[in-house]
Coordinates of C-alpha atoms and ligand atoms in Angstrom, one line a residue:
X1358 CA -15.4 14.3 -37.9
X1359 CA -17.7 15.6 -40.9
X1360 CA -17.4 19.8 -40.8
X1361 CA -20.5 20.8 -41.9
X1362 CA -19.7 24.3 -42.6
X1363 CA -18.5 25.1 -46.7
X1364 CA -15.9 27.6 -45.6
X1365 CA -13.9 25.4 -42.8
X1366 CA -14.5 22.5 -45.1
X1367 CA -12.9 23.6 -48.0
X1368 CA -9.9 25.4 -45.8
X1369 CA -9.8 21.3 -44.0
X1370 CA -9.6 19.9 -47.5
X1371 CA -6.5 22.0 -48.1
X1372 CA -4.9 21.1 -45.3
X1373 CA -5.8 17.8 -46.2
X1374 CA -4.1 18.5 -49.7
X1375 CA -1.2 20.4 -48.6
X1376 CA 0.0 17.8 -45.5
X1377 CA -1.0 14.6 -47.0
X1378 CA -0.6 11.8 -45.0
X1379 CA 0.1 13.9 -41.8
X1380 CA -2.5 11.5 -40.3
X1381 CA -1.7 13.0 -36.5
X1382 CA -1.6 16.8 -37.5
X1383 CA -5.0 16.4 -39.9
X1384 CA -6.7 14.3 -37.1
X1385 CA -6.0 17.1 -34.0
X1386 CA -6.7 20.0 -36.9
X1387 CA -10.1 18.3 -37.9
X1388 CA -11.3 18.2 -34.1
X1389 CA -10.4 21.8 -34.1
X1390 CA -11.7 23.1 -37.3
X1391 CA -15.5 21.3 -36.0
X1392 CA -15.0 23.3 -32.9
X1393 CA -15.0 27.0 -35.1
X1394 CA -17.9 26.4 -36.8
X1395 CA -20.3 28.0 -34.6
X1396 CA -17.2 31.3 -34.5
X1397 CA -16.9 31.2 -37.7
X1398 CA -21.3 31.7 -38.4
X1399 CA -20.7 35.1 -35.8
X1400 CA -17.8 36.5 -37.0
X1401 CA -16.9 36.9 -40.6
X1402 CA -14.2 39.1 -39.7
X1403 CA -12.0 36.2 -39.3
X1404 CA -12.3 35.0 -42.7
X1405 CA -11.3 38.2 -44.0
X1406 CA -8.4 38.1 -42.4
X1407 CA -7.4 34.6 -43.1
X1408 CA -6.7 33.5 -39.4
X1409 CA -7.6 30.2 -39.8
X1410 CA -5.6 29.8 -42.4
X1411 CA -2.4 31.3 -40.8
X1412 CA -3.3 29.2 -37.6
X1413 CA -3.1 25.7 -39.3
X1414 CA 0.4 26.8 -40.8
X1415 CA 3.3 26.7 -38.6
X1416 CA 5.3 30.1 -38.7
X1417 CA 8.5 27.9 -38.8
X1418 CA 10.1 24.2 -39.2
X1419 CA 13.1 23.3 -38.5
X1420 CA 14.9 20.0 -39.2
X1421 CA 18.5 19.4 -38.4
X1422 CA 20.9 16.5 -38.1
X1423 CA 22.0 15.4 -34.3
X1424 CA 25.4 12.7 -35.2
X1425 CA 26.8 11.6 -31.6
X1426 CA 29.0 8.8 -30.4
X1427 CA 27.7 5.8 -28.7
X1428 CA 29.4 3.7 -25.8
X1429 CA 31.3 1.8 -28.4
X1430 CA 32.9 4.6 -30.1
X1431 CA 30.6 4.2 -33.3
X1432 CA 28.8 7.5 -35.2
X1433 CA 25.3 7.4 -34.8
X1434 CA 22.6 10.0 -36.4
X1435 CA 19.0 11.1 -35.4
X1436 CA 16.9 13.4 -36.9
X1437 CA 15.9 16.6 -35.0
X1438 CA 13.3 18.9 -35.2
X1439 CA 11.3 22.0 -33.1
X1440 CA 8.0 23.4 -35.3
X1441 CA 7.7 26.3 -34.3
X1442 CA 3.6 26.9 -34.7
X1443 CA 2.5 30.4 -33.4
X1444 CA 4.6 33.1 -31.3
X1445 CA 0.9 35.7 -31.7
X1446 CA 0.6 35.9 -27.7
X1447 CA 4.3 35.0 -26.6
X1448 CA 7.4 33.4 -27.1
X1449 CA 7.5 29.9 -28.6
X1450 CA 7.0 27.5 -25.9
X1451 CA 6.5 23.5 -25.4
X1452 CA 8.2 20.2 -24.9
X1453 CA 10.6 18.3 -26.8
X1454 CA 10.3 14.3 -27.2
X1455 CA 12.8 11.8 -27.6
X1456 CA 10.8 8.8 -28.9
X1457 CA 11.6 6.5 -32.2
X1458 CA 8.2 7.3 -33.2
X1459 CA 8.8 11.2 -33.8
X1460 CA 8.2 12.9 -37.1
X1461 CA 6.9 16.4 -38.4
X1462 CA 3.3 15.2 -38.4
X1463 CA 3.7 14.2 -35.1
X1464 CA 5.3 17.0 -33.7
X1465 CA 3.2 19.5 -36.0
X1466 CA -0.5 18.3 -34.0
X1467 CA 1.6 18.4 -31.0
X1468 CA 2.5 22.2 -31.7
X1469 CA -0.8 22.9 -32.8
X1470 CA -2.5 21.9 -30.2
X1471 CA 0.0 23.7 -27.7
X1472 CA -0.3 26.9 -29.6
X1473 CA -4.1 26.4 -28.0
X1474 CA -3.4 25.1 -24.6
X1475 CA -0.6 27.9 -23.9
X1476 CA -3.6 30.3 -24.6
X1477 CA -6.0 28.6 -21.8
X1478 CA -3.5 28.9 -19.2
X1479 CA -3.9 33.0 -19.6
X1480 CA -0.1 33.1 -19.6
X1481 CA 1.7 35.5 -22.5
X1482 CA 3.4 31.8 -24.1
X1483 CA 3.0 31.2 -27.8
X1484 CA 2.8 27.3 -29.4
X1485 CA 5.9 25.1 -30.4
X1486 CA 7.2 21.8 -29.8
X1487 CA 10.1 19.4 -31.1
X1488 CA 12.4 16.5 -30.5
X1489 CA 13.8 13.9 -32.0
X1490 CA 13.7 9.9 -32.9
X1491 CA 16.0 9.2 -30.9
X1492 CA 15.0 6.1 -28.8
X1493 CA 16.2 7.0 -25.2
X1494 CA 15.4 3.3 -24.2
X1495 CA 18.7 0.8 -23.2
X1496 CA 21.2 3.8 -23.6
X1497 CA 23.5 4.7 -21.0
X1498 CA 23.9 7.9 -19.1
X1499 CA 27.4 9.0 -20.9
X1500 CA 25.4 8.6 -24.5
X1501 CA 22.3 10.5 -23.1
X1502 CA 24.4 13.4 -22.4
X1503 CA 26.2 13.2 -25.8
X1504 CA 23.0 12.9 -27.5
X1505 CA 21.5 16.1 -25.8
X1506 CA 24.8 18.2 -25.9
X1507 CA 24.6 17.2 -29.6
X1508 CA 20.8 17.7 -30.0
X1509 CA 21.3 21.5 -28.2
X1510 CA 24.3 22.6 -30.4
X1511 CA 21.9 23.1 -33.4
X1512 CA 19.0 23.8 -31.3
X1513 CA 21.1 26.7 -29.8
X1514 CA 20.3 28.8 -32.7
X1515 CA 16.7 29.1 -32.6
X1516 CA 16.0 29.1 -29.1
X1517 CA 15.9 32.0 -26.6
X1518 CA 14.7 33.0 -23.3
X1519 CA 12.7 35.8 -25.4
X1520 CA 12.4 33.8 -28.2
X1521 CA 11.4 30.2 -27.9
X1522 CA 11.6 28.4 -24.3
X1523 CA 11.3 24.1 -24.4
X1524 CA 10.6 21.7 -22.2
X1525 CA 10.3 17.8 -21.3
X1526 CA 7.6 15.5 -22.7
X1527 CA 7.9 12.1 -23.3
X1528 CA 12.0 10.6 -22.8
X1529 CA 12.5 14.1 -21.7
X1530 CA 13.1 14.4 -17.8
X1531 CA 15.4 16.4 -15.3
X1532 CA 18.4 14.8 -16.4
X1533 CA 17.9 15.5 -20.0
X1534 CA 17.0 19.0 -19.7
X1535 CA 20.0 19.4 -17.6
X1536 CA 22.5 18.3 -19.9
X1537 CA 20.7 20.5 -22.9
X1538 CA 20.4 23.6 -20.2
X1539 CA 24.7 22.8 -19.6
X1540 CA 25.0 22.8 -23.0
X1541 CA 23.6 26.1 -23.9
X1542 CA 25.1 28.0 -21.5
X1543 CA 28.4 26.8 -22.7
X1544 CA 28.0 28.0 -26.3
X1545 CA 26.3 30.9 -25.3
X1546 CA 28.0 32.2 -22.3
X1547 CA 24.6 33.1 -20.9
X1548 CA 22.4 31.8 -18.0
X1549 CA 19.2 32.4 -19.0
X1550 CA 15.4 30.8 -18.8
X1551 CA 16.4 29.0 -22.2
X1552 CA 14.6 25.9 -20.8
X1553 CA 12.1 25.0 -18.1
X1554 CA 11.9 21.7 -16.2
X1555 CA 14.8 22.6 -14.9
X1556 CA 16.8 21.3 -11.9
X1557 CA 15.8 23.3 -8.5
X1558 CA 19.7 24.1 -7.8
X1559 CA 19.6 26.0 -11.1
X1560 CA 16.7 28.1 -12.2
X1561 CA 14.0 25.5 -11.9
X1562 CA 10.3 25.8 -10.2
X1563 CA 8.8 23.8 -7.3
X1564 CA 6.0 21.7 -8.9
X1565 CA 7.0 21.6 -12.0
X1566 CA 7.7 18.2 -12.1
X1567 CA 3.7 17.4 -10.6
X1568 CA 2.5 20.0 -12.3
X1569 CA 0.9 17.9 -15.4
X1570 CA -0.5 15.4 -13.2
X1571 CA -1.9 17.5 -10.4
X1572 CA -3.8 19.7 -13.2
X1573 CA -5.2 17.6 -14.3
X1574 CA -6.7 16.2 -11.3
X1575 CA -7.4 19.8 -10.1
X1576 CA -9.5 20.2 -13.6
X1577 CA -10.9 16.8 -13.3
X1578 CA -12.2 17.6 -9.8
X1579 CA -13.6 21.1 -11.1
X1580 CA -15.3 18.8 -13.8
X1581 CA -16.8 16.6 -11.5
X1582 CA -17.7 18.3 -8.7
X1583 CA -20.0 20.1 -11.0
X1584 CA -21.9 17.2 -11.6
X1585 CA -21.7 16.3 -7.9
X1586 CA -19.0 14.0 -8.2
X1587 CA -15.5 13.4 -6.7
X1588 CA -13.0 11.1 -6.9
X1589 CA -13.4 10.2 -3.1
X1590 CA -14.4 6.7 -3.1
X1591 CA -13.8 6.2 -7.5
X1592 CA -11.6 3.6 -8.8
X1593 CA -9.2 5.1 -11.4
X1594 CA -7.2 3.2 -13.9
X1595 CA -4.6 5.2 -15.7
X1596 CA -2.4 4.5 -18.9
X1597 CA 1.4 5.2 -18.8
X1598 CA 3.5 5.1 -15.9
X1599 CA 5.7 8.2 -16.6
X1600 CA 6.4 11.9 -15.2
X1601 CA 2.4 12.4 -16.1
X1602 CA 1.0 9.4 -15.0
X1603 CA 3.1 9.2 -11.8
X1604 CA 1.3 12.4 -10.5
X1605 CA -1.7 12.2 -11.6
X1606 CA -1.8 8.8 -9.9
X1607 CA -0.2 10.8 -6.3
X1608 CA -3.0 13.4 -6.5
X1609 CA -6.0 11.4 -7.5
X1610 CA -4.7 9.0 -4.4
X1611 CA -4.7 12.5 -2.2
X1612 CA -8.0 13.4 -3.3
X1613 CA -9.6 10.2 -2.2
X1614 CA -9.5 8.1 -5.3
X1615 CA -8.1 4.2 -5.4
X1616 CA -5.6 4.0 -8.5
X1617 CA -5.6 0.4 -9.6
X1618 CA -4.0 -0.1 -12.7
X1619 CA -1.2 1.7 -14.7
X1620 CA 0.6 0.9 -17.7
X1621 CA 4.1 1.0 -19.9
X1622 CA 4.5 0.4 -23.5
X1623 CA 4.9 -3.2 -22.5
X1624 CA 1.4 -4.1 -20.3
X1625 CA -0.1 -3.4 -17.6
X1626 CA -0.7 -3.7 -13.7
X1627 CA -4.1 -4.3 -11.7
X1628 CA -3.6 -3.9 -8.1
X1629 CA -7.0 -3.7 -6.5
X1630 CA -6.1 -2.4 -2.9
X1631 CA -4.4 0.6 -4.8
X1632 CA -1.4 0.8 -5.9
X1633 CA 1.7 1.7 -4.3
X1634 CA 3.1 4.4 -5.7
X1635 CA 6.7 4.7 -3.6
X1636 CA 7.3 1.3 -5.1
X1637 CA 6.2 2.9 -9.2
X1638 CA 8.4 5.8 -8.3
X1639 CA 11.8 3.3 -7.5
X1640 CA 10.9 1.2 -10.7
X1641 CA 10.7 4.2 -13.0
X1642 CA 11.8 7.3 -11.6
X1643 CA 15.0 5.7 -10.3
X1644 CA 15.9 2.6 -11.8
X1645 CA 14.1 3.4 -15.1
X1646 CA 12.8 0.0 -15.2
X1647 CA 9.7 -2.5 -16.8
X1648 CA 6.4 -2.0 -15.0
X1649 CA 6.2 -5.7 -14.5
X1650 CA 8.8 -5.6 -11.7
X1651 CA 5.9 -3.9 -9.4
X1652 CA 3.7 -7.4 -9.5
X1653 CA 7.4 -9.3 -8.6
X1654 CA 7.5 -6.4 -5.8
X1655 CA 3.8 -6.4 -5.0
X1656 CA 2.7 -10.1 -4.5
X1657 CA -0.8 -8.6 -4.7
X1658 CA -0.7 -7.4 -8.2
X1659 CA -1.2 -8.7 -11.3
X1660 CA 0.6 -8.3 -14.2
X1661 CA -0.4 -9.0 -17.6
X1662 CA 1.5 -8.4 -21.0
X1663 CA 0.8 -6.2 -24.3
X1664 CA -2.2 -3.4 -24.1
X1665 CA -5.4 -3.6 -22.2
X1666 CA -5.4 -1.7 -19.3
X1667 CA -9.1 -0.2 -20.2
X1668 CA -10.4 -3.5 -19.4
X1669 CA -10.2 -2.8 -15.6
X1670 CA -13.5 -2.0 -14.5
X1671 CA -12.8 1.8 -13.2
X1672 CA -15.1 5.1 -12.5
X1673 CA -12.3 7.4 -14.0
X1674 CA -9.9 7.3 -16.7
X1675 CA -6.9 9.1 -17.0
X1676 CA -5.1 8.6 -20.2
X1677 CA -1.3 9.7 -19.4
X1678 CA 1.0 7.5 -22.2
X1679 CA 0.9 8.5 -25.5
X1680 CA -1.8 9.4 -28.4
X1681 CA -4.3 7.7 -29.8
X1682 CA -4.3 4.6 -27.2
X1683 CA -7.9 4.6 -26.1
X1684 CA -9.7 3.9 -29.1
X1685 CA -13.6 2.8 -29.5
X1686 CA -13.2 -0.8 -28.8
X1687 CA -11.7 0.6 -25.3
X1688 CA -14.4 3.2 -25.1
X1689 CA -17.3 0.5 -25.1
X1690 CA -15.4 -1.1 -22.6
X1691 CA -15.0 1.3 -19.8
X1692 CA -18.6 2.8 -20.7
X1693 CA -19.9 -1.0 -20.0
X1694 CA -17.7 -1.2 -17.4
X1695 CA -19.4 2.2 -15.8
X1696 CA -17.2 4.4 -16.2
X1697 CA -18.3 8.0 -15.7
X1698 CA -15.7 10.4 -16.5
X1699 CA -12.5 10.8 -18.7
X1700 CA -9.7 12.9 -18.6
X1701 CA -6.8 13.4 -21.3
X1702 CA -3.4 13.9 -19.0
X1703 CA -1.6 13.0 -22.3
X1704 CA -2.0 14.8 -25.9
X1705 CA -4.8 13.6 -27.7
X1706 CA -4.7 10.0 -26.2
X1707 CA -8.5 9.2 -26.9
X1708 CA -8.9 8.6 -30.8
X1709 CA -12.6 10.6 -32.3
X1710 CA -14.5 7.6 -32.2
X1711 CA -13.6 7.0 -28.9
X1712 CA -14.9 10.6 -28.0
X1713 CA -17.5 10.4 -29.7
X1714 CA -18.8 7.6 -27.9
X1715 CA -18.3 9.2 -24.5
X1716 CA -19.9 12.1 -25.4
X1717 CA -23.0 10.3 -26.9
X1718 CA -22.9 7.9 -23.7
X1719 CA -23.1 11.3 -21.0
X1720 CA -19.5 10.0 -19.7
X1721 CA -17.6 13.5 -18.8
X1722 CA -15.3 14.1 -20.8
X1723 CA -11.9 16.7 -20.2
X1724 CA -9.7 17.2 -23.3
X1725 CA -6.3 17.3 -23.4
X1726 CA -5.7 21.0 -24.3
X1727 CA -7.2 22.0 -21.4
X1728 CA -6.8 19.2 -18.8
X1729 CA -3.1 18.9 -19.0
X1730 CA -2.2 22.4 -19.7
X1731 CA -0.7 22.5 -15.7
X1732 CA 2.8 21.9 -17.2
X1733 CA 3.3 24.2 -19.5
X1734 CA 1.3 26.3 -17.2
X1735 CA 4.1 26.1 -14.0
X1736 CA 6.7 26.5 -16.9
X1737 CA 5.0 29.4 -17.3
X1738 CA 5.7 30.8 -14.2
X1739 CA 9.3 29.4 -13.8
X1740 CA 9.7 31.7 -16.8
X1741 CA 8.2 34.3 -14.6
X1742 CA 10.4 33.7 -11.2
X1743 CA 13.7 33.2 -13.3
X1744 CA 13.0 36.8 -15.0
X1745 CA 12.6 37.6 -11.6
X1746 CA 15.5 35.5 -10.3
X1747 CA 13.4 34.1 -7.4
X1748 CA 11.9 31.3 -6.5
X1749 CA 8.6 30.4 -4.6
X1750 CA 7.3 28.1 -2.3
X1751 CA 5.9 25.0 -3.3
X1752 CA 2.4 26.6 -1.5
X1753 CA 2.2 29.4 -4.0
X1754 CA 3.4 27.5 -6.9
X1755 CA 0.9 25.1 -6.3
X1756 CA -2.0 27.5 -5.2
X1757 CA -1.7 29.4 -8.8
X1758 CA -1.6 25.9 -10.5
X1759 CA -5.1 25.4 -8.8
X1760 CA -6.0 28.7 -9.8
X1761 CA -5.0 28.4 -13.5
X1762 CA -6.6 24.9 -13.8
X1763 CA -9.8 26.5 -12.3
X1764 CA -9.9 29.3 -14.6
X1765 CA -9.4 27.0 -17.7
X1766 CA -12.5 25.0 -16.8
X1767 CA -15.0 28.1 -15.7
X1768 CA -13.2 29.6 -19.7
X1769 CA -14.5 26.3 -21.4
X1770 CA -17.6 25.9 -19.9
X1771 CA -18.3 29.9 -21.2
X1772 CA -17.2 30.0 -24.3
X1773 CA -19.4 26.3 -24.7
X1774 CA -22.7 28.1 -23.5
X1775 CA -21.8 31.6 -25.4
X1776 CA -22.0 29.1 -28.3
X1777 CA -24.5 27.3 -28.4
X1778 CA -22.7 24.0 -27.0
X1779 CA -23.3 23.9 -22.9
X1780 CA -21.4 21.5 -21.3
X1781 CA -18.7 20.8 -24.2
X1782 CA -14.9 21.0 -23.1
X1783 CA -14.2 20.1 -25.9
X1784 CA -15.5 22.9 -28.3
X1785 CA -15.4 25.4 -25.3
X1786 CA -11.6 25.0 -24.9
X1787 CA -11.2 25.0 -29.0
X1788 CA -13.1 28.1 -28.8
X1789 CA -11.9 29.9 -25.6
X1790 CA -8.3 29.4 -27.0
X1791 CA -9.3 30.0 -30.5
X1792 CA -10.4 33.5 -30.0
X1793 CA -7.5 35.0 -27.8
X1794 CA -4.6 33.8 -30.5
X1795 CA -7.0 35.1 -33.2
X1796 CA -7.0 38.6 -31.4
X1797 CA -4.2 38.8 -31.2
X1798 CA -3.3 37.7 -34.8
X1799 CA -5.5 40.5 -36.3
X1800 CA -4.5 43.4 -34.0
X1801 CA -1.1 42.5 -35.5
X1802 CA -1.6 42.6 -39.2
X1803 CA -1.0 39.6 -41.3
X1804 CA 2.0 38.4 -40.9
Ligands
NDP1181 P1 7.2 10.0 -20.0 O1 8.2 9.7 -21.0 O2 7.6 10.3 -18.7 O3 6.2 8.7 -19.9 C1 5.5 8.2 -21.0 C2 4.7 7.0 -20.6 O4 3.9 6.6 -21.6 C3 5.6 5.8 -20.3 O5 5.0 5.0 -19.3 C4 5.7 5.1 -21.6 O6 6.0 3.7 -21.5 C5 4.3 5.3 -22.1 N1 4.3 5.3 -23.6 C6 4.9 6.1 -24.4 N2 4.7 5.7 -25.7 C7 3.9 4.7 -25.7 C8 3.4 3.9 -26.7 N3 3.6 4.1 -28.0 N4 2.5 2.9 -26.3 C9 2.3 2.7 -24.9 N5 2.8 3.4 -24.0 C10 3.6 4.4 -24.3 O7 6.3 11.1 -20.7 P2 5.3 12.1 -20.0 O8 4.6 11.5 -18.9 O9 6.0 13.4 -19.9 O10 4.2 12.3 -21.2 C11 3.0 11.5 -21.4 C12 2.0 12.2 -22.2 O11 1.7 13.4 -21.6 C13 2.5 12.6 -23.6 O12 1.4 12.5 -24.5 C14 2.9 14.0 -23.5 O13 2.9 14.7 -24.7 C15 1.9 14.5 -22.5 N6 2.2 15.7 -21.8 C16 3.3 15.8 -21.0 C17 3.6 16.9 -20.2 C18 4.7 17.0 -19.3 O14 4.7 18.0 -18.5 N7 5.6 16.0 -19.2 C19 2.7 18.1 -20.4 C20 1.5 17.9 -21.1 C21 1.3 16.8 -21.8 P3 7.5 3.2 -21.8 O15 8.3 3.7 -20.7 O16 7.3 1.7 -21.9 O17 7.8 3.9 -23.2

């Protein structure tokens, strides 16, 4: 995306400069940096002060060797990381991702862009995120846990309840973030909120684990309903067919819509009566399989190899797998295909063309930073209830999650009028976000 304005062009071309070939971090900083042009016009304030250029610099990152022991007694190493990106409004807070694909220009737009969404919520969390390239994928259970007790026994140092709290995201479930949770209580001798996501026997929250999903479905509604619009009646086709995907799929279903297609790394799955998600959640949740066991379990579906799941002819699309895996040809294809809104349930899924394209074309459009902030959002408040040492119902966890995901929307929608760009989520949220950290940046001095 072209910024027109000299000041936030120069400052991109830096950032350009100074993280070459950071082709994820410069891409979610770009989309950003468009956002703030209209802020930056008002208030010259923030120039001054340098916020901008603070923001786009992470206050800390850390890189550290994780060596473990595989199955047949041989010494493997991964690298491990956790940027820590902005602690102005709270501790550091988001997920860690086990994926062969990680790197710091991967996990610096991740951390970037949490450093925003954390601010949406209206919760006191701050932006971070980490993980390693470790490929969870094939490995047993035994070199799981010695991965994660390995991966937390550096970590150890620079996390906190108070100082920095993770979470999952993609290879990062229950079962991981109980064996890193075990592991830091044993080196510290302290049972504290060092984590969320955690199991509900010990400290974790009722909804976390729907949490992503359901928000963004509860945003998505907000978004449509709007519009007169609802997913009663819609066909939906969402990418992925993990922890995001899974819920989004169980409350779009609730709310009246007919999921019919989902996706792994490996293809994808048309079931035109709906699909079945008690039969997704064996396959993946419990077995940890393929998604092309559901067509061998569901005579009805189809299964077909490699990527295309945006070729089903859908209403709504929910991105839920991974970056960057709708791109334009995909666009052109759901907007021919009539589709009418789309909604990011993973982190910036849909590349700029593709955006650009719905935006041009009238399809809705909810981005990722405030869609799927519902996670981080019920972490959040199992941060809150373990500081309490309570726990609530799954009513009132729920109930504020509808609330936050409400008050997100009504914030992006405000701050898109108040500047000039009604009915943008996407420069609303950039801008909503934007000027909470920023307040609280300059009320603190420059640091
Ligand atoms: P999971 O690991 O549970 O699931 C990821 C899903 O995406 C799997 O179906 C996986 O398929 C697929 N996938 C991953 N990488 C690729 C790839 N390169 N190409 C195609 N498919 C891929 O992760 P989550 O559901 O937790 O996370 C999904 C997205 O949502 C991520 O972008 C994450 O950052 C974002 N997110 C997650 C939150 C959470 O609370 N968990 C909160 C906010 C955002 P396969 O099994 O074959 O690898």
């Amino acid at each position: 995306m072209r910024i027109k304005n000299n000041y936030l062009a120069n400052l991109f071309e830096n950032v350009c400069r100074t993280n070459a070939n950071e082709i994820e971090f410069l891409q979610a900083v770009n989309e950003v940096l468009s956002s703030l042009e209209p802020v930056v016009e008002r208030r010259p304030d923030l120039a001054a002060a340098g916020v901008i250029e603070r923001l786009v610099e992470p206050e800390r990152l850390i890189q550290f060797r994780v060596s473990w022991t595989d199955d047949a007694g041989r010494v493997r190493v991964n690298r491990g990381y956790r940027v820590q990106f902005n602690s102005a409004i709270g501790p550091y807070k988001g997920g860690l991702r086990l994926h062969p694909s990680v790197n710091a220009s991967i996990l610096k737009f991740l951390g970037f862009e949490q450093v925003f969404k954390n601010a949406l919520t209206g919760l006191p969390i701050g932006g971070a995120k980490g993980g390693s390239n470790f490929d969870p994928k094939g490995k047993s259970d035994g070199e799981i846990m010695r991965f994660c007790q390995s991966f937390m026994t550096e970590l150890a140092r620079h996390v906190g309840a108070d100082t920095d709290v993770p979470a999952g995201d993609i290879g990062v479930g229950g079962r991981e973030i109980g064996y890193m949770f075990g592991q830091y209580k044993r080196i510290r001798n302290e049972f504290t909120g060092v984590l969320t996501g955690k199991g509900l026997t010990f400290g974790g929250s009722l909804v976390r684990t729907e949490a992503t999903g359901y928000g963004l479905c509860y945003f998505t509604q907000e978004m449509l309903s709007a519009r007169g619009l609802g997913f009663a009646g819609s066909r939906i086709v969402i990418s992925g067919s993990g922890n995001v995907a899974i819920y989004a799929a169980e409350k779009a279903a609730q709310l009246g819509g007919r999921v019919i297609a989902m996706s792994d790394s490996n293809g994808y799955i048309h079931d035109p009566e709906g699909i079945d998600l008690a039969v997704i959640k064996q396959i993946k949740e419990v077995e940890r399989g393929r998604i092309s066991e559901y067509a061998r379990r569901v005579p009805r579906a189809a299964y077909t190899e490699g990527p295309g799941v945006w070729s089903v002819p859908c209403e709504i699309a929910l991105p839920c797998a991974t970056q960057n895996d709708l791109a334009l040809e995909d666009a052109k294809r759901l907007c021919r295909n009539g589709c009418f809104a789309v909604a990011e349930g993973a982190n910036m899924p849909c590349t700029a063309e593709a955006i650009a394209l719905f935006q041009h074309s009238g399809v809705l459009f909810a981005p990722a930073k405030a869609a799927n902030a519902g996670g981080v959002a019920v972490s959040a408040l199992e941060m809150s209830q373990n500081s309490l040492r309570m726990a609530w119902s799954f009513e009132e966890v729920d109930s504020r999650l509808q609330e936050i995901m409400a008050g997100i929307y009504r914030k992006a929608c405000a701050a898109a009028s108040e500047y000039g760009r009604p009915g943008d989520l996407i420069c609303g949220a950039n801008i909503a976000a934007f000027l909470k950290v920023a307040e609280a940046m300059l009320w603190q001095g420059v640091a």
